[in-house]
Coordinates of C-alpha atoms and ligand atoms in Angstrom, one line a residue:
X1 CA -26.6 -41.1 -93.8
X2 CA -23.5 -42.1 -92.0
X3 CA -21.5 -42.2 -88.8
X4 CA -18.1 -40.8 -89.4
X5 CA -15.0 -40.7 -87.1
X6 CA -12.5 -37.9 -87.7
X7 CA -9.0 -38.4 -86.2
X8 CA -5.5 -37.0 -86.6
X9 CA -2.9 -39.0 -88.5
X10 CA 0.3 -37.5 -87.2
X11 CA 1.0 -35.7 -83.9
X12 CA -2.1 -33.5 -83.5
X13 CA -2.8 -30.1 -85.0
X14 CA -3.4 -31.6 -88.4
X15 CA -6.4 -29.2 -88.8
X16 CA -9.2 -31.5 -87.6
X17 CA -11.2 -28.4 -86.5
X18 CA -11.1 -27.0 -89.9
X19 CA -12.2 -30.3 -91.6
X20 CA -14.9 -31.0 -89.0
X21 CA -16.3 -27.5 -89.4
X22 CA -16.5 -27.8 -93.1
X23 CA -18.3 -31.2 -92.8
X24 CA -20.7 -29.6 -90.3
X25 CA -21.8 -27.1 -92.9
X26 CA -21.6 -29.2 -96.0
X27 CA -23.1 -32.5 -94.7
X28 CA -25.4 -30.9 -92.1
X29 CA -24.2 -32.9 -89.2
X30 CA -27.2 -33.5 -86.9
X31 CA -25.2 -34.9 -83.9
X32 CA -21.5 -34.5 -83.1
X33 CA -19.7 -35.9 -80.2
X34 CA -16.2 -35.3 -79.0
X35 CA -14.0 -38.2 -78.0
X36 CA -10.3 -38.0 -77.2
X37 CA -8.5 -36.6 -74.2
X38 CA -10.0 -33.2 -73.2
X39 CA -9.0 -29.5 -73.2
X40 CA -5.4 -30.2 -74.0
X41 CA -6.7 -30.0 -77.6
X42 CA -7.3 -26.8 -79.5
X43 CA -9.2 -27.1 -82.7
X44 CA -9.1 -23.9 -84.8
X45 CA -12.2 -22.9 -86.6
X46 CA -11.9 -19.8 -88.8
X47 CA -15.4 -18.7 -89.8
X48 CA -16.8 -15.4 -91.0
X49 CA -13.5 -13.7 -90.2
X50 CA -13.4 -14.9 -86.6
X51 CA -11.0 -17.6 -85.2
X52 CA -12.4 -19.9 -82.6
X53 CA -10.2 -22.2 -80.5
X54 CA -12.4 -25.2 -79.6
X55 CA -10.9 -27.0 -76.6
X56 CA -14.1 -28.8 -75.4
X57 CA -17.0 -28.5 -77.8
X58 CA -17.2 -30.3 -81.2
X59 CA -16.1 -28.0 -84.0
X60 CA -19.5 -28.5 -85.7
X61 CA -20.9 -25.7 -83.5
X62 CA -21.2 -23.3 -86.5
X63 CA -24.0 -25.5 -88.0
X64 CA -26.8 -24.2 -85.8
X65 CA -28.8 -27.5 -86.0
X66 CA -25.9 -29.6 -84.7
X67 CA -26.2 -31.2 -81.3
X68 CA -22.9 -30.8 -79.4
X69 CA -22.0 -33.7 -77.2
X70 CA -19.1 -34.8 -75.0
X71 CA -18.7 -38.6 -74.6
X72 CA -18.0 -40.1 -71.2
X73 CA -14.4 -40.8 -72.1
X74 CA -13.6 -37.0 -72.4
X75 CA -12.1 -35.0 -69.5
X76 CA -13.9 -31.8 -68.8
X77 CA -12.5 -28.6 -67.4
X78 CA -15.7 -26.8 -66.3
X79 CA -14.2 -23.3 -66.6
X80 CA -13.0 -23.9 -70.2
X81 CA -16.3 -25.6 -71.1
X82 CA -18.5 -22.8 -69.7
X83 CA -16.5 -20.1 -71.4
X84 CA -16.7 -21.9 -74.7
X85 CA -20.5 -22.4 -74.4
X86 CA -20.8 -18.7 -73.7
X87 CA -18.6 -17.6 -76.5
X88 CA -20.4 -19.8 -79.1
X89 CA -23.9 -19.2 -77.6
X90 CA -24.6 -22.9 -77.8
X91 CA -26.0 -23.6 -74.3
X92 CA -29.3 -25.1 -75.6
X93 CA -27.4 -27.6 -77.8
X94 CA -24.7 -28.8 -75.5
X95 CA -24.9 -32.2 -73.8
X96 CA -22.4 -33.7 -71.4
X97 CA -22.2 -37.3 -70.2
X98 CA -22.6 -37.6 -66.4
X99 CA -19.4 -39.8 -66.3
X100 CA -17.0 -37.3 -68.0
X101 CA -14.1 -36.9 -65.5
X102 CA -13.5 -33.4 -64.1
X103 CA -10.3 -31.5 -64.3
X104 CA -9.8 -29.7 -61.0
X105 CA -7.2 -26.9 -60.2
X106 CA -5.1 -29.5 -58.4
X107 CA -4.7 -31.5 -61.7
X108 CA -3.4 -28.4 -63.4
X109 CA -1.0 -27.7 -60.6
X110 CA 0.2 -31.3 -60.6
X111 CA 0.7 -31.2 -64.4
X112 CA 2.6 -27.9 -64.4
X113 CA 4.5 -28.7 -61.2
X114 CA 6.0 -32.0 -62.3
X115 CA 9.4 -31.9 -63.9
X116 CA 8.7 -35.2 -65.6
X117 CA 5.5 -34.0 -67.2
X118 CA 6.3 -30.4 -67.9
X119 CA 10.0 -30.5 -68.8
X120 CA 10.6 -34.0 -70.0
X121 CA 7.4 -34.9 -71.8
X122 CA 6.4 -31.2 -72.5
X123 CA 2.7 -31.6 -71.7
X124 CA 0.2 -28.9 -72.4
X125 CA -0.1 -28.2 -68.7
X126 CA -3.9 -28.4 -68.8
X127 CA -4.2 -31.1 -66.1
X128 CA -5.3 -33.9 -68.4
X129 CA -2.6 -36.5 -67.5
X130 CA -3.1 -36.1 -63.7
X131 CA -6.9 -36.2 -64.2
X132 CA -6.7 -39.4 -66.1
X133 CA -4.4 -40.7 -63.4
X134 CA -7.1 -40.0 -60.8
X135 CA -9.8 -41.5 -63.0
X136 CA -7.8 -44.8 -63.3
X137 CA -7.4 -44.8 -59.5
X138 CA -11.1 -44.2 -59.3
X139 CA -10.8 -41.2 -56.9
X140 CA -11.6 -38.3 -59.3
X141 CA -14.9 -36.4 -59.6
X142 CA -17.2 -36.8 -62.6
X143 CA -19.6 -34.4 -64.2
X144 CA -22.6 -35.4 -62.1
X145 CA -20.8 -34.2 -59.0
X146 CA -20.6 -30.6 -60.3
X147 CA -23.9 -28.5 -59.8
X148 CA -22.9 -25.9 -62.5
X149 CA -22.9 -28.7 -65.1
X150 CA -26.2 -30.2 -64.1
X151 CA -28.3 -28.6 -66.9
X152 CA -26.1 -30.1 -69.6
X153 CA -26.1 -33.7 -68.4
X154 CA -27.5 -36.3 -70.8
X155 CA -26.9 -40.0 -71.7
X156 CA -24.5 -39.3 -74.5
X157 CA -24.1 -43.0 -75.7
X158 CA -27.9 -43.3 -75.8
X159 CA -28.3 -40.0 -77.8
X160 CA -25.6 -40.9 -80.3
X161 CA -26.8 -44.5 -80.9
X162 CA -30.4 -43.3 -81.2
X163 CA -29.3 -40.7 -83.8
X164 CA -27.5 -43.4 -85.8
X165 CA -30.5 -45.8 -85.7
X166 CA -32.7 -42.9 -87.0
X167 CA -30.3 -42.5 -89.9
X168 CA -29.1 -39.0 -89.0
X169 CA -25.7 -37.7 -89.9
X170 CA -23.4 -38.3 -86.9
X171 CA -19.8 -37.3 -86.5
X172 CA -17.4 -38.4 -83.8
X173 CA -14.5 -35.9 -83.4
X174 CA -11.2 -37.1 -82.2
X175 CA -8.4 -35.0 -80.6
X176 CA -4.6 -35.1 -80.8
X177 CA -3.1 -37.5 -83.3
X178 CA -2.3 -41.2 -83.8
X179 CA 1.4 -40.9 -82.8
X180 CA 0.5 -39.1 -79.5
X181 CA -1.5 -42.3 -78.5
X182 CA -0.2 -43.8 -75.2
X183 CA -0.4 -47.2 -77.0
X184 CA 0.7 -46.5 -80.5
X185 CA 2.7 -43.3 -80.2
X186 CA 6.3 -42.6 -79.4
X187 CA 6.1 -43.5 -75.7
X188 CA 6.8 -41.8 -73.3
X189 CA 6.4 -38.7 -75.4
X190 CA 2.7 -39.2 -75.8
X191 CA -0.6 -38.1 -74.3
X192 CA -2.4 -39.9 -71.4
X193 CA -4.7 -42.2 -73.4
X194 CA -5.2 -43.9 -76.8
X195 CA -6.5 -41.5 -79.4
X196 CA -7.0 -43.7 -82.4
X197 CA -10.4 -44.2 -84.1
X198 CA -11.3 -47.3 -81.9
X199 CA -10.9 -45.3 -78.7
X200 CA -12.8 -42.3 -80.1
X201 CA -15.8 -44.7 -80.7
X202 CA -15.4 -46.1 -77.2
X203 CA -15.1 -42.7 -75.6
X204 CA -18.5 -41.9 -77.0
X205 CA -20.1 -45.3 -76.5
X206 CA -20.5 -46.4 -80.1
X207 CA -19.6 -50.0 -81.1
X208 CA -17.3 -50.6 -84.1
X209 CA -20.1 -52.1 -86.3
X210 CA -21.9 -48.8 -86.5
X211 CA -19.0 -46.8 -87.9
X212 CA -19.3 -46.2 -91.6
X213 CA -16.4 -43.9 -92.3
X214 CA -13.0 -43.2 -90.7
X215 CA -11.5 -40.0 -92.0
X216 CA -7.8 -39.5 -91.1
X217 CA -6.6 -36.0 -91.3
X218 CA -3.0 -35.3 -92.3
X219 CA -1.2 -32.0 -92.8
X220 CA 0.9 -31.5 -96.0
X221 CA 3.9 -31.5 -93.7
X222 CA 4.3 -32.9 -90.1
X223 CA 4.3 -30.7 -87.0
X224 CA 4.9 -31.6 -83.4
X225 CA 4.9 -29.7 -80.1
X226 CA 6.4 -31.0 -76.9
X227 CA 9.1 -33.7 -76.6
X228 CA 9.8 -36.7 -78.7
X229 CA 11.4 -37.6 -82.0
X230 CA 10.4 -35.9 -85.3
X231 CA 12.0 -37.5 -88.2
X232 CA 13.5 -35.0 -90.7
X233 CA 12.9 -32.1 -88.3
X234 CA 13.8 -28.8 -89.9
X235 CA 15.8 -26.0 -88.2
X236 CA 13.7 -23.1 -87.1
X237 CA 15.3 -21.0 -89.8
X238 CA 14.4 -23.5 -92.5
X239 CA 10.9 -23.9 -91.2
X240 CA 10.4 -20.1 -91.1
X241 CA 11.8 -19.9 -94.7
X242 CA 9.2 -22.5 -95.9
X243 CA 6.4 -20.8 -94.0
X244 CA 5.9 -24.0 -92.0
X245 CA 6.4 -22.5 -88.5
X246 CA 3.3 -22.5 -86.3
X247 CA 2.4 -21.5 -82.8
X248 CA 0.4 -24.0 -80.7
X249 CA -3.3 -23.1 -80.1
X250 CA -3.4 -24.0 -76.3
X251 CA 0.1 -23.4 -75.1
X252 CA 1.6 -20.8 -77.5
X253 CA 4.6 -22.9 -78.0
X254 CA 6.4 -23.2 -81.3
X255 CA 5.5 -26.3 -83.3
X256 CA 8.4 -28.2 -84.7
X257 CA 8.1 -29.1 -88.4
X258 CA 9.3 -31.8 -90.8
X259 CA 8.4 -32.9 -94.4
X260 CA 5.4 -35.2 -94.9
X261 CA 6.2 -38.7 -93.6
X262 CA 4.8 -41.4 -95.9
X263 CA 5.8 -44.2 -93.5
X264 CA 3.9 -42.6 -90.6
X265 CA 0.9 -41.9 -92.9
X266 CA 0.8 -45.6 -93.9
X267 CA 0.9 -46.7 -90.3
X268 CA -1.8 -44.2 -89.3
X269 CA -4.0 -45.6 -92.0
X270 CA -3.5 -49.1 -90.7
X271 CA -4.0 -48.2 -87.0
X272 CA -7.2 -46.3 -87.7
X273 CA -8.5 -48.4 -90.6
X274 CA -9.0 -45.2 -92.6
X275 CA -11.6 -45.2 -95.3
X276 CA -10.8 -41.6 -96.4
X277 CA -8.0 -39.0 -96.0
X278 CA -8.0 -35.3 -95.7
X279 CA -4.8 -33.2 -96.3
X280 CA -4.7 -29.7 -94.9
X281 CA -2.3 -26.9 -95.6
X282 CA -1.9 -27.8 -99.2
X283 CA -1.6 -24.0 -99.8
X284 CA 1.4 -23.8 -97.4
X285 CA 3.4 -26.3 -99.3
X286 CA 2.0 -25.3 -102.7
X287 CA 1.3 -21.5 -102.5
X288 CA -0.2 -21.5 -106.0
X289 CA -3.2 -23.4 -104.5
X290 CA -4.1 -20.8 -101.9
X291 CA -7.8 -20.4 -101.4
X292 CA -8.9 -22.5 -104.5
X293 CA -12.0 -24.7 -104.3
X294 CA -11.9 -26.1 -107.8
X295 CA -9.9 -29.3 -108.2
X296 CA -9.1 -28.3 -111.8
X297 CA -7.1 -25.4 -110.6
X298 CA -4.7 -27.6 -108.5
X299 CA -1.1 -27.4 -109.8
X300 CA 0.6 -30.5 -111.3
X301 CA 3.0 -30.6 -108.2
X302 CA 0.1 -30.6 -105.8
X303 CA -1.7 -33.3 -107.8
X304 CA 1.4 -35.6 -107.9
X305 CA 1.8 -35.1 -104.1
X306 CA -1.8 -36.1 -103.4
X307 CA -1.5 -39.1 -105.9
X308 CA 1.5 -40.3 -104.1
X309 CA -0.3 -40.2 -100.7
X310 CA -3.1 -42.3 -102.3
X311 CA -0.7 -44.7 -103.9
X312 CA 1.3 -45.3 -100.8
X313 CA -1.6 -45.6 -98.4
X314 CA -4.2 -47.2 -100.7
X315 CA -6.8 -44.8 -99.4
X316 CA -8.6 -42.0 -101.3
X317 CA -7.9 -38.4 -100.4
X318 CA -11.3 -36.7 -100.3
X319 CA -10.7 -33.3 -98.8
X320 CA -7.9 -30.8 -99.4
X321 CA -7.4 -27.7 -97.2
X322 CA -6.3 -24.6 -99.2
X323 CA -6.5 -22.1 -96.4
X324 CA -7.6 -21.8 -92.7
X325 CA -11.2 -20.7 -93.4
X326 CA -14.0 -23.2 -93.4
X327 CA -14.7 -22.6 -97.1
X328 CA -11.1 -22.8 -98.3
X329 CA -11.3 -26.5 -99.2
X330 CA -11.5 -28.7 -102.3
X331 CA -14.1 -31.4 -101.8
X332 CA -13.2 -34.4 -104.0
X333 CA -16.0 -36.7 -102.8
X334 CA -18.4 -36.2 -105.7
Ligands
LIG1 P1 -5.7 -30.7 -82.1 O1 -6.8 -31.5 -81.5 O2 -5.2 -29.7 -81.0 O3 -4.7 -31.6 -82.5 O4 -6.1 -29.6 -83.3 P2 -6.4 -29.5 -84.8 O5 -6.1 -30.8 -85.6 O6 -7.8 -29.1 -85.0 O7 -5.4 -28.4 -85.4 P3 -5.2 -26.9 -84.9 O8 -6.4 -26.1 -85.2 O9 -4.6 -26.9 -83.6 O10 -4.0 -26.5 -85.9 C1 -4.1 -26.4 -87.3 C2 -3.7 -25.0 -87.8 O11 -3.7 -24.9 -89.2 C3 -4.7 -23.9 -87.3 O12 -4.1 -22.7 -87.2 C4 -5.7 -23.8 -88.5 O13 -6.4 -22.6 -88.6 C5 -4.7 -24.0 -89.7 N1 -5.3 -24.7 -90.9 C6 -6.1 -25.8 -90.9 N2 -6.3 -26.2 -92.2 C7 -5.6 -25.3 -93.0 C8 -5.3 -25.2 -94.4 O14 -5.8 -26.0 -95.2 N3 -4.5 -24.2 -94.8 C9 -3.9 -23.3 -93.9 N4 -3.1 -22.3 -94.4 N5 -4.1 -23.4 -92.6 C10 -4.9 -24.4 -92.1
LIG2 P1 -0.7 -33.7 -72.5 O1 -1.7 -34.4 -73.4 O2 -1.0 -32.3 -72.1 O3 -0.4 -34.6 -71.3 O4 0.7 -33.7 -73.3 C1 1.4 -34.8 -73.8 C2 2.0 -34.6 -75.1 O5 1.0 -34.5 -76.1 C3 2.8 -33.3 -75.3 O6 3.9 -33.6 -76.2 C4 1.9 -32.3 -75.9 O7 2.5 -31.3 -76.6 C5 1.1 -33.2 -76.8 N1 -0.3 -32.8 -77.1 C6 -1.4 -32.9 -76.3 N2 -2.5 -32.4 -76.8 C7 -2.1 -31.9 -78.0 C8 -2.8 -31.3 -79.1 O8 -4.0 -31.1 -79.1 N3 -2.0 -30.9 -80.2 C9 -0.7 -31.2 -80.3 N4 0.0 -31.8 -79.3 C10 -0.7 -32.2 -78.2
LIG3 MG1 -4.5 -28.1 -81.9

């Protein structure tokens, strides 16, 4: 029984939603809590032919025993949250910390109306930056101020720490990616807070001693949406040709693409003190691996790519994504 943190190793959109949803089913996660920024994230979960875009709730929702919590560090947009609870029919399992800061329409207007944020940084326009700004100024609202959220309120740090002490399977789900961190990313082209594993633990209220595993998720190539440098960036034509072009979950923008960056991967492993790695979209770079679940069917090219990641980072790769669906995965843990 363990407490695991899952974080992104590049610029977000590495496929954390897919990895977390697999772990929910396979490891029967009893309690999951989201850390990270807030509804700027969009974790895709493809399950039983339906695609869910999880912006607020943990991606473990498909395991019907999993408690779905949002740590006090997370920003909550009540409209997005209530829609998601309705869509996933999870009202009885959702818990929100009373101190989650609230995104109001004025935060969204400020985000979208600012040339600096919208045009220069290329934010998601979901109000997260201005809401964090108000939280730091200590003038913003928090969840306990909103009557519609009252029935979900709970002491999230207490629940999570209790579950850990009872030996339950606990997962803390991060958002965005290491190099979008306001401390460790390519400032100023970053999000409005730190998003490395230490901050995810702090967002939920778990001390570092209680974390057993830190799973950093990489994609088999690098993608980035919004401003900021992307080393080795491909032209749109080249990225279309390779099948690496993607459309962002929350904003519908085109994600820029570049080959896997071993230097960034090594740094992400250091910044998060990774104990395990997942690599998604192996099927996109190595199409012969599409949909396989048996490690013995991996091509030689895919095996040497994975081996190189392990050699360069010194950390084992334990999960390989071979398609968008929850079950399209190779689990190398046993
Ligand atoms: P953020 O918190 O927004 O950073 O999201 P995320 O890390 O959960 O990633 P997101 O779902 O935004 O983007 C990943 C995309 O890749 C989605 O469209 C997934 O459905 C898809 N995907 C994830 N894993 C795989 C995989 O192994 N193979 C393929 N083909 N697609 C995948
Ligand atoms: P903000 O977090 O909306 O303020 O956006 C700041 C930067 O982070 C922009 O470059 C966004 O594109 C990027 N960003 C924020 N959230 C995500 C995400 O979930 N996936 C990918 N990029 C993100
Ligand atoms: Mg995303």
